PDB file of C-alpha atoms in Angstrom:
ATOM      1  CA  UNK A   1       5.723   3.244  25.245  1.00 69.00           C
ATOM      2  CA  UNK A   2       3.525   5.334  23.070  1.00 88.00           C
ATOM      3  CA  UNK A   3       2.281   4.240  19.277  1.00 93.00           C
ATOM      4  CA  UNK A   4       5.625   4.689  17.109  1.00 97.00           C
ATOM      5  CA  UNK A   5       6.523   8.119  15.298  1.00 97.00           C
ATOM      6  CA  UNK A   6       7.177   6.799  11.434  1.00 98.00           C
ATOM      7  CA  UNK A   7       9.274   8.520   8.940  1.00 98.00           C
ATOM      8  CA  UNK A   8       8.913   6.567   6.006  1.00 97.00           C
ATOM      9  CA  UNK A   9       5.961   8.752   4.934  1.00 95.00           C
ATOM     10  CA  UNK A  10       8.958  11.479   4.328  1.00 93.00           C
ATOM     11  CA  UNK A  11      10.870   8.956   2.382  1.00 95.00           C
ATOM     12  CA  UNK A  12      13.373   8.664   5.310  1.00 97.00           C
ATOM     13  CA  UNK A  13      15.995   5.081   5.542  1.00 98.00           C
ATOM     14  CA  UNK A  14      17.502   5.723   8.190  1.00 98.00           C
ATOM     15  CA  UNK A  15      17.406   7.238  11.790  1.00 98.00           C
ATOM     16  CA  UNK A  16      19.208   6.585  15.510  1.00 98.00           C
ATOM     17  CA  UNK A  17      16.244   5.689  18.359  1.00 98.00           C
ATOM     18  CA  UNK A  18      15.874   4.083  21.779  1.00 98.00           C
ATOM     19  CA  UNK A  19      14.732   0.530  21.921  1.00 98.00           C
ATOM     20  CA  UNK A  20      11.241   0.962  24.273  1.00 96.00           C
ATOM     21  CA  UNK A  21      10.072  -2.338  24.224  1.00 95.00           C
ATOM     22  CA  UNK A  22      10.347  -6.275  23.349  1.00 95.00           C
ATOM     23  CA  UNK A  23       8.071  -8.757  22.267  1.00 95.00           C
ATOM     24  CA  UNK A  24       9.089 -12.271  22.369  1.00 93.00           C
ATOM     25  CA  UNK A  25       8.432 -14.433  19.117  1.00 95.00           C
ATOM     26  CA  UNK A  26       9.795 -17.811  19.769  1.00 92.00           C
ATOM     27  CA  UNK A  27      13.284 -17.927  18.580  1.00 95.00           C
ATOM     28  CA  UNK A  28      13.040 -14.578  17.784  1.00 96.00           C
ATOM     29  CA  UNK A  29      12.454 -10.946  19.415  1.00 97.00           C
ATOM     30  CA  UNK A  30      10.097  -8.312  18.102  1.00 97.00           C
ATOM     31  CA  UNK A  31      11.803  -5.161  19.204  1.00 98.00           C
ATOM     32  CA  UNK A  32      10.050  -1.522  19.791  1.00 98.00           C
ATOM     33  CA  UNK A  33      11.313   1.709  19.263  1.00 98.00           C
ATOM     34  CA  UNK A  34       9.663   5.129  19.983  1.00 97.00           C
ATOM     35  CA  UNK A  35      10.839   6.301  15.951  1.00 98.00           C
ATOM     36  CA  UNK A  36      11.179   3.692  13.055  1.00 98.00           C
ATOM     37  CA  UNK A  37      11.882   4.918   9.332  1.00 98.00           C
ATOM     38  CA  UNK A  38      10.683   1.143   8.812  1.00 98.00           C
ATOM     39  CA  UNK A  39       7.275   0.533   6.705  1.00 98.00           C
ATOM     40  CA  UNK A  40       5.998  -2.021   9.011  1.00 97.00           C
ATOM     41  CA  UNK A  41       3.083  -4.487   7.010  1.00 96.00           C
ATOM     42  CA  UNK A  42       0.310  -3.250   7.683  1.00 92.00           C
ATOM     43  CA  UNK A  43      -2.395  -6.059   8.593  1.00 90.00           C
ATOM     44  CA  UNK A  44      -5.385  -4.748   7.958  1.00 89.00           C
ATOM     45  CA  UNK A  45      -4.554  -4.308   3.953  1.00 90.00           C
ATOM     46  CA  UNK A  46      -1.551  -6.323   3.528  1.00 93.00           C
ATOM     47  CA  UNK A  47      -1.138  -4.876   0.108  1.00 96.00           C
ATOM     48  CA  UNK A  48       3.364  -3.627   0.435  1.00 98.00           C
ATOM     49  CA  UNK A  49       5.422  -5.640   2.033  1.00 97.00           C
ATOM     50  CA  UNK A  50       7.531  -5.009   5.049  1.00 98.00           C
ATOM     51  CA  UNK A  51      10.950  -3.099   4.213  1.00 98.00           C
ATOM     52  CA  UNK A  52      14.454  -4.935   4.810  1.00 98.00           C
ATOM     53  CA  UNK A  53      17.035  -3.784   6.728  1.00 98.00           C
ATOM     54  CA  UNK A  54      19.004  -3.563   9.786  1.00 98.00           C
ATOM     55  CA  UNK A  55      18.255  -1.591  13.843  1.00 98.00           C
ATOM     56  CA  UNK A  56      21.817  -2.137  16.014  1.00 98.00           C
ATOM     57  CA  UNK A  57      23.543  -3.946  13.140  1.00 97.00           C
ATOM     58  CA  UNK A  58      20.892  -7.154  13.383  1.00 98.00           C
ATOM     59  CA  UNK A  59      19.146  -7.667  10.141  1.00 98.00           C
ATOM     60  CA  UNK A  60      15.329  -7.164  10.167  1.00 98.00           C
ATOM     61  CA  UNK A  61      14.208 -10.620   9.187  1.00 97.00           C
ATOM     62  CA  UNK A  62      10.084  -9.101   9.209  1.00 97.00           C
ATOM     63  CA  UNK A  63       8.664  -6.046  10.011  1.00 97.00           C
ATOM     64  CA  UNK A  64       5.039  -6.329  11.502  1.00 97.00           C
ATOM     65  CA  UNK A  65       2.141  -3.835  13.081  1.00 96.00           C
ATOM     66  CA  UNK A  66       1.852  -4.252  17.039  1.00 96.00           C
ATOM     67  CA  UNK A  67      -0.562  -3.082  19.390  1.00 95.00           C
ATOM     68  CA  UNK A  68      -0.418  -2.352  23.073  1.00 94.00           C
ATOM     69  CA  UNK A  69      -3.089  -3.166  25.027  1.00 89.00           C
ATOM     70  CA  UNK A  70      -3.949  -0.430  28.249  1.00 84.00           C
ATOM     71  CA  UNK A  71      -2.341  -3.897  30.162  1.00 84.00           C
ATOM     72  CA  UNK A  72       0.647  -3.443  28.833  1.00 87.00           C
ATOM     73  CA  UNK A  73       0.338  -6.650  26.663  1.00 90.00           C
ATOM     74  CA  UNK A  74       1.708  -6.225  22.762  1.00 93.00           C
ATOM     75  CA  UNK A  75      -0.024  -7.807  20.181  1.00 94.00           C
ATOM     76  CA  UNK A  76       0.623  -8.627  16.663  1.00 95.00           C
ATOM     77  CA  UNK A  77      -1.223  -8.664  13.144  1.00 90.00           C
ATOM     78  CA  UNK A  78      -4.380 -10.747  12.941  1.00 90.00           C
ATOM     79  CA  UNK A  79      -4.403 -11.211  17.465  1.00 93.00           C
ATOM     80  CA  UNK A  80      -4.504  -7.195  17.362  1.00 94.00           C
ATOM     81  CA  UNK A  81      -8.643  -6.938  18.015  1.00 93.00           C
ATOM     82  CA  UNK A  82      -8.847  -3.598  18.398  1.00 91.00           C
ATOM     83  CA  UNK A  83      -9.454  -0.619  15.179  1.00 89.00           C
ATOM     84  CA  UNK A  84      -6.418   1.803  14.887  1.00 83.00           C
ATOM     85  CA  UNK A  85      -8.103   5.189  16.653  1.00 76.00           C
ATOM     86  CA  UNK A  86     -10.177   2.725  19.688  1.00 85.00           C
ATOM     87  CA  UNK A  87      -9.223   3.847  23.460  1.00 86.00           C
ATOM     88  CA  UNK A  88      -6.611   2.725  25.306  1.00 89.00           C
ATOM     89  CA  UNK A  89      -4.254   1.385  22.609  1.00 93.00           C
ATOM     90  CA  UNK A  90      -0.245   2.509  21.302  1.00 94.00           C
ATOM     91  CA  UNK A  91       0.245   1.537  17.781  1.00 95.00           C
ATOM     92  CA  UNK A  92       3.707   0.077  17.043  1.00 96.00           C
ATOM     93  CA  UNK A  93       6.110  -1.060  14.537  1.00 97.00           C
ATOM     94  CA  UNK A  94       7.936  -4.017  15.951  1.00 98.00           C
ATOM     95  CA  UNK A  95      11.270  -5.237  14.109  1.00 98.00           C
ATOM     96  CA  UNK A  96      11.543  -9.352  14.102  1.00 98.00           C
ATOM     97  CA  UNK A  97      15.043  -9.595  14.191  1.00 98.00           C
ATOM     98  CA  UNK A  98      17.080 -13.349  15.593  1.00 97.00           C
ATOM     99  CA  UNK A  99      18.469 -11.646  18.742  1.00 97.00           C
ATOM    100  CA  UNK A 100      17.497  -9.485  21.523  1.00 96.00           C
ATOM    101  CA  UNK A 101      18.579  -5.802  22.342  1.00 97.00           C
ATOM    102  CA  UNK A 102      18.470  -3.988  25.599  1.00 97.00           C
ATOM    103  CA  UNK A 103      15.747  -2.002  26.247  1.00 96.00           C
ATOM    104  CA  UNK A 104      16.436   1.500  26.794  1.00 97.00           C
ATOM    105  CA  UNK A 105      19.871   1.056  24.109  1.00 98.00           C
ATOM    106  CA  UNK A 106      19.771   3.868  21.562  1.00 98.00           C
ATOM    107  CA  UNK A 107      19.994   2.515  18.113  1.00 98.00           C
ATOM    108  CA  UNK A 108      20.622   3.174  14.622  1.00 98.00           C
ATOM    109  CA  UNK A 109      18.044   1.939  12.195  1.00 98.00           C
ATOM    110  CA  UNK A 110      18.628   1.276   7.968  1.00 98.00           C
ATOM    111  CA  UNK A 111      16.347   0.555   5.655  1.00 98.00           C
ATOM    112  CA  UNK A 112      17.328  -1.217   2.158  1.00 98.00           C
ATOM    113  CA  UNK A 113      17.251   1.654  -0.041  1.00 98.00           C
ATOM    114  CA  UNK A 114      16.562  -0.653  -3.635  1.00 97.00           C
ATOM    115  CA  UNK A 115      14.343  -2.390  -2.286  1.00 98.00           C
ATOM    116  CA  UNK A 116      12.543   0.533  -0.533  1.00 98.00           C
ATOM    117  CA  UNK A 117      12.538   1.841  -4.119  1.00 97.00           C
ATOM    118  CA  UNK A 118      11.990  -1.092  -5.605  1.00 97.00           C
ATOM    119  CA  UNK A 119       8.324  -1.580  -3.454  1.00 98.00           C
ATOM    120  CA  UNK A 120       7.791   2.747  -3.886  1.00 98.00           C
ATOM    121  CA  UNK A 121       7.812   2.315  -7.710  1.00 98.00           C
ATOM    122  CA  UNK A 122       5.021  -0.343  -8.016  1.00 98.00           C
ATOM    123  CA  UNK A 123       2.461   1.300  -5.565  1.00 98.00           C
ATOM    124  CA  UNK A 124       2.854   4.043  -6.685  1.00 98.00           C
ATOM    125  CA  UNK A 125       1.975   2.219 -10.547  1.00 98.00           C
ATOM    126  CA  UNK A 126      -0.399   0.328  -8.555  1.00 98.00           C
ATOM    127  CA  UNK A 127      -2.689   3.509  -7.623  1.00 98.00           C
ATOM    128  CA  UNK A 128      -2.175   4.741 -11.325  1.00 98.00           C
ATOM    129  CA  UNK A 129      -2.628   1.407 -13.022  1.00 98.00           C
ATOM    130  CA  UNK A 130      -6.498   1.313 -11.063  1.00 98.00           C
ATOM    131  CA  UNK A 131      -7.263   5.086 -11.935  1.00 98.00           C
ATOM    132  CA  UNK A 132      -6.393   4.185 -15.422  1.00 98.00           C
ATOM    133  CA  UNK A 133      -8.272   1.209 -15.566  1.00 98.00           C
ATOM    134  CA  UNK A 134     -10.886   2.902 -14.376  1.00 98.00           C
ATOM    135  CA  UNK A 135     -10.574   5.101 -16.869  1.00 98.00           C
ATOM    136  CA  UNK A 136     -10.959   2.548 -19.619  1.00 98.00           C
ATOM    137  CA  UNK A 137     -13.538   0.551 -17.912  1.00 98.00           C
ATOM    138  CA  UNK A 138     -16.025   3.736 -17.941  1.00 98.00           C
ATOM    139  CA  UNK A 139     -17.848   3.004 -20.979  1.00 96.00           C
ATOM    140  CA  UNK A 140     -19.323  -0.488 -19.151  1.00 97.00           C
ATOM    141  CA  UNK A 141     -21.818   0.892 -16.289  1.00 97.00           C
ATOM    142  CA  UNK A 142     -25.588   1.420 -17.070  1.00 96.00           C
ATOM    143  CA  UNK A 143     -25.755   2.813 -14.277  1.00 95.00           C
ATOM    144  CA  UNK A 144     -24.667   5.850 -11.766  1.00 94.00           C
ATOM    145  CA  UNK A 145     -21.875   4.691  -8.602  1.00 95.00           C
ATOM    146  CA  UNK A 146     -18.464   6.591  -7.167  1.00 96.00           C
ATOM    147  CA  UNK A 147     -16.930   7.720  -9.062  1.00 98.00           C
ATOM    148  CA  UNK A 148     -12.764   8.249  -9.307  1.00 97.00           C
ATOM    149  CA  UNK A 149     -10.603  10.940  -8.085  1.00 95.00           C
ATOM    150  CA  UNK A 150     -10.864  11.718 -12.232  1.00 97.00           C
ATOM    151  CA  UNK A 151     -14.643  11.097 -12.548  1.00 97.00           C
ATOM    152  CA  UNK A 152     -14.872   8.238 -14.082  1.00 98.00           C
ATOM    153  CA  UNK A 153     -17.081   4.858 -12.347  1.00 98.00           C
ATOM    154  CA  UNK A 154     -14.507   3.763  -9.318  1.00 98.00           C
ATOM    155  CA  UNK A 155     -13.959  -0.113 -10.870  1.00 98.00           C
ATOM    156  CA  UNK A 156     -11.049  -0.262  -9.010  1.00 98.00           C
ATOM    157  CA  UNK A 157     -12.893   0.256  -5.400  1.00 97.00           C
ATOM    158  CA  UNK A 158     -16.382  -1.175  -6.169  1.00 97.00           C
ATOM    159  CA  UNK A 159     -14.924  -4.234  -7.347  1.00 97.00           C
ATOM    160  CA  UNK A 160     -11.321  -5.108  -5.782  1.00 97.00           C
ATOM    161  CA  UNK A 161     -10.445  -8.506  -3.473  1.00 97.00           C
ATOM    162  CA  UNK A 162      -6.795  -8.106  -2.853  1.00 97.00           C
ATOM    163  CA  UNK A 163      -4.360  -6.127  -3.665  1.00 97.00           C
ATOM    164  CA  UNK A 164       0.145  -7.271  -3.740  1.00 97.00           C
ATOM    165  CA  UNK A 165       2.762  -4.909  -3.722  1.00 98.00           C
ATOM    166  CA  UNK A 166       5.619  -6.389  -5.202  1.00 97.00           C
ATOM    167  CA  UNK A 167       9.476  -5.123  -6.182  1.00 98.00           C
ATOM    168  CA  UNK A 168       8.676  -3.255  -9.341  1.00 98.00           C
ATOM    169  CA  UNK A 169       4.733  -4.679  -9.696  1.00 98.00           C
ATOM    170  CA  UNK A 170       1.582  -5.130  -8.354  1.00 98.00           C
ATOM    171  CA  UNK A 171      -1.258  -7.709  -8.735  1.00 98.00           C
ATOM    172  CA  UNK A 172      -4.831  -6.800  -8.024  1.00 98.00           C
ATOM    173  CA  UNK A 173      -7.794  -8.891  -8.705  1.00 98.00           C
ATOM    174  CA  UNK A 174     -11.495  -7.853  -8.913  1.00 98.00           C
ATOM    175  CA  UNK A 175     -14.512  -9.733  -8.605  1.00 97.00           C
ATOM    176  CA  UNK A 176     -17.156  -9.572 -11.407  1.00 97.00           C
ATOM    177  CA  UNK A 177     -20.024 -11.299  -9.646  1.00 93.00           C
ATOM    178  CA  UNK A 178     -23.560 -11.101  -8.965  1.00 94.00           C
ATOM    179  CA  UNK A 179     -22.909  -7.642  -6.909  1.00 94.00           C
ATOM    180  CA  UNK A 180     -21.012  -6.019  -8.824  1.00 96.00           C
ATOM    181  CA  UNK A 181     -23.959  -6.008 -12.048  1.00 95.00           C
ATOM    182  CA  UNK A 182     -26.664  -5.079  -9.856  1.00 95.00           C
ATOM    183  CA  UNK A 183     -24.459  -1.672  -9.639  1.00 95.00           C
ATOM    184  CA  UNK A 184     -24.484  -1.514 -13.187  1.00 97.00           C
ATOM    185  CA  UNK A 185     -21.707  -2.717 -14.398  1.00 97.00           C
ATOM    186  CA  UNK A 186     -21.515  -5.377 -17.354  1.00 96.00           C
ATOM    187  CA  UNK A 187     -18.149  -7.520 -18.524  1.00 93.00           C
ATOM    188  CA  UNK A 188     -20.339  -9.491 -21.310  1.00 92.00           C
ATOM    189  CA  UNK A 189     -17.965  -9.335 -24.307  1.00 91.00           C
ATOM    190  CA  UNK A 190     -15.158  -7.896 -22.710  1.00 94.00           C
ATOM    191  CA  UNK A 191     -12.089  -7.383 -25.091  1.00 96.00           C
ATOM    192  CA  UNK A 192      -9.299  -7.389 -22.336  1.00 97.00           C
ATOM    193  CA  UNK A 193      -6.591  -6.856 -24.911  1.00 97.00           C
ATOM    194  CA  UNK A 194      -8.108  -3.544 -25.997  1.00 97.00           C
ATOM    195  CA  UNK A 195      -9.047  -2.327 -22.289  1.00 98.00           C
ATOM    196  CA  UNK A 196      -5.507  -3.308 -21.780  1.00 98.00           C
ATOM    197  CA  UNK A 197      -3.855  -0.898 -24.456  1.00 98.00           C
ATOM    198  CA  UNK A 198      -6.062   1.766 -23.357  1.00 98.00           C
ATOM    199  CA  UNK A 199      -4.982   0.966 -20.021  1.00 98.00           C
ATOM    200  CA  UNK A 200      -0.726   1.337 -21.261  1.00 98.00           C
ATOM    201  CA  UNK A 201      -1.961   4.613 -23.438  1.00 98.00           C
ATOM    202  CA  UNK A 202      -2.752   6.158 -20.224  1.00 98.00           C
ATOM    203  CA  UNK A 203      -0.076   5.070 -18.170  1.00 98.00           C
ATOM    204  CA  UNK A 204       2.114   5.844 -20.570  1.00 97.00           C
ATOM    205  CA  UNK A 205       1.513   9.862 -21.221  1.00 98.00           C
ATOM    206  CA  UNK A 206       1.181   9.909 -17.184  1.00 98.00           C
ATOM    207  CA  UNK A 207       4.523   8.836 -17.130  1.00 98.00           C
ATOM    208  CA  UNK A 208       5.668  11.666 -19.524  1.00 98.00           C
ATOM    209  CA  UNK A 209       3.925  14.078 -17.556  1.00 98.00           C
ATOM    210  CA  UNK A 210       6.565  13.806 -14.860  1.00 98.00           C
ATOM    211  CA  UNK A 211       4.040  14.645 -12.264  1.00 98.00           C
ATOM    212  CA  UNK A 212       4.731  15.021  -8.354  1.00 98.00           C
ATOM    213  CA  UNK A 213       3.811  12.557  -5.969  1.00 98.00           C
ATOM    214  CA  UNK A 214       3.542  13.099  -2.787  1.00 97.00           C
ATOM    215  CA  UNK A 215       1.914  11.985   0.634  1.00 97.00           C
ATOM    216  CA  UNK A 216      -0.157  14.097   3.627  1.00 97.00           C
ATOM    217  CA  UNK A 217       1.061  13.139   6.487  1.00 95.00           C
ATOM    218  CA  UNK A 218      -1.298  14.419   8.942  1.00 94.00           C
ATOM    219  CA  UNK A 219       0.826  13.551  12.072  1.00 94.00           C
ATOM    220  CA  UNK A 220       3.810  11.527  13.056  1.00 95.00           C
ATOM    221  CA  UNK A 221       2.234   8.320  14.133  1.00 94.00           C
ATOM    222  CA  UNK A 222       2.175   5.377  12.801  1.00 94.00           C
ATOM    223  CA  UNK A 223      -1.775   5.572  13.523  1.00 90.00           C
ATOM    224  CA  UNK A 224      -2.072   8.564  11.382  1.00 92.00           C
ATOM    225  CA  UNK A 225      -4.366   8.255   8.310  1.00 93.00           C
ATOM    226  CA  UNK A 226      -1.883   8.975   5.475  1.00 96.00           C
ATOM    227  CA  UNK A 227      -3.465  10.198   1.645  1.00 97.00           C
ATOM    228  CA  UNK A 228      -1.483   9.849  -1.363  1.00 98.00           C
ATOM    229  CA  UNK A 229      -1.300  12.519  -3.916  1.00 98.00           C
ATOM    230  CA  UNK A 230      -0.333  12.638  -8.055  1.00 98.00           C
ATOM    231  CA  UNK A 231      -0.967  15.805 -10.128  1.00 98.00           C
ATOM    232  CA  UNK A 232      -1.742  14.004 -13.067  1.00 98.00           C
ATOM    233  CA  UNK A 233      -2.831  16.328 -16.320  1.00 96.00           C
ATOM    234  CA  UNK A 234      -6.305  14.974 -16.140  1.00 93.00           C
ATOM    235  CA  UNK A 235      -6.288  16.511 -12.881  1.00 96.00           C
ATOM    236  CA  UNK A 236      -4.798  16.537  -9.524  1.00 97.00           C
ATOM    237  CA  UNK A 237      -5.610  12.592  -7.405  1.00 98.00           C
ATOM    238  CA  UNK A 238      -5.643  11.232  -3.735  1.00 97.00           C
ATOM    239  CA  UNK A 239      -6.401   8.259  -2.341  1.00 96.00           C
ATOM    240  CA  UNK A 240      -6.050   7.416   1.105  1.00 95.00           C
ATOM    241  CA  UNK A 241      -2.656   4.997   1.738  1.00 96.00           C
ATOM    242  CA  UNK A 242      -0.132   4.200   4.158  1.00 93.00           C
ATOM    243  CA  UNK A 243       1.982   2.925   1.855  1.00 96.00           C
ATOM    244  CA  UNK A 244       5.333   4.560   0.487  1.00 98.00           C
ATOM    245  CA  UNK A 245       6.223   6.145  -2.908  1.00 97.00           C
ATOM    246  CA  UNK A 246       7.959   7.438  -5.427  1.00 97.00           C
ATOM    247  CA  UNK A 247       8.713  11.371  -6.251  1.00 97.00           C
ATOM    248  CA  UNK A 248       7.379  11.667  -9.312  1.00 98.00           C
ATOM    249  CA  UNK A 249       5.764   9.699 -12.327  1.00 98.00           C
ATOM    250  CA  UNK A 250       9.024   9.897 -14.355  1.00 97.00           C
ATOM    251  CA  UNK A 251      10.657   7.379 -11.889  1.00 96.00           C
ATOM    252  CA  UNK A 252       8.406   5.184 -12.636  1.00 97.00           C
ATOM    253  CA  UNK A 253       9.839   4.221 -16.243  1.00 94.00           C
ATOM    254  CA  UNK A 254       7.878   1.782 -18.909  1.00 94.00           C
ATOM    255  CA  UNK A 255       4.921   0.790 -17.571  1.00 97.00           C
ATOM    256  CA  UNK A 256       2.808  -2.466 -18.689  1.00 97.00           C
ATOM    257  CA  UNK A 257      -0.668  -3.722 -17.561  1.00 98.00           C
ATOM    258  CA  UNK A 258      -1.632  -7.669 -18.014  1.00 98.00           C
ATOM    259  CA  UNK A 259      -5.327  -8.283 -18.203  1.00 98.00           C
ATOM    260  CA  UNK A 260      -6.546 -11.885 -17.474  1.00 98.00           C
ATOM    261  CA  UNK A 261      -9.949 -13.330 -16.813  1.00 96.00           C
ATOM    262  CA  UNK A 262     -10.564 -16.473 -14.870  1.00 96.00           C
ATOM    263  CA  UNK A 263     -12.279 -19.801 -16.595  1.00 94.00           C
ATOM    264  CA  UNK A 264     -15.695 -19.305 -14.599  1.00 93.00           C
ATOM    265  CA  UNK A 265     -15.723 -15.561 -15.610  1.00 93.00           C
ATOM    266  CA  UNK A 266     -15.538 -14.008 -12.388  1.00 95.00           C
ATOM    267  CA  UNK A 267     -12.417 -12.641 -11.446  1.00 97.00           C
ATOM    268  CA  UNK A 268     -10.364  -9.930 -13.348  1.00 98.00           C
ATOM    269  CA  UNK A 269      -6.747  -9.856 -12.399  1.00 98.00           C
ATOM    270  CA  UNK A 270      -4.474  -7.273 -13.041  1.00 98.00           C
ATOM    271  CA  UNK A 271      -0.892  -7.212 -13.555  1.00 98.00           C
ATOM    272  CA  UNK A 272       1.137  -4.342 -13.766  1.00 98.00           C
ATOM    273  CA  UNK A 273       4.735  -4.650 -14.171  1.00 98.00           C
ATOM    274  CA  UNK A 274       6.887  -0.732 -13.786  1.00 97.00           C
ATOM    275  CA  UNK A 275      10.255   0.068 -15.728  1.00 89.00           C
ATOM    276  CA  UNK A 276      10.027  -2.835 -17.787  1.00 61.00           C
TER     277      UNK A 276
END
């Protein structure tokens, strides 16, 4: 068994491959193939949910990241003690089903394309919204900090605590605490309506630009460090990302961002709706 070859970065939703391993999961079964179009949940940054679909005619009820040690044990998700790239580990896509399939059998794999597209839209929209938020908050910085690919102070990467992709949407949470203030960010007198308005104006322009989106894929293995690119009118941007995306910004349709602040002012939440 070697690290799973994945085809989802190229947008594939169908495939045919050999069952090369299995993991007992109580009443369910974790099935490993040599190659798969399925995007699994990444336990290290679980922003995009797993694909849905079928393997060998069985429903894939979940799809998770696994790792096989030199001793042959396959561990899943948070139970994995290693980091990607560590010596002696194979990294696997584990398809969870309610019944077993024979090791050595060649099976058809089919991803739910409509669900994949809805998550891809949500994920591309999430990246664009983060870049637009950086631009809208650029005048809030009093010190020089790391900038994003468009040259704006990178509020998103400086303050983000969680990101969740859902069909045609995303939710990102940011901490506005003491550490961010020390970096030079001021949230005093923050007008969320004004900031959201500027974000939405930028998003409208970027969607209308029909900018191309693509994934740089340095290798076919699950472990490959992939990068998201988008050729916006403001400049080409790139973000390390292992998820799936639409091919052009026009595929997103109308986008709308709303911003909310926690009662104590310590957390900013950005809700991004795509195609609405």
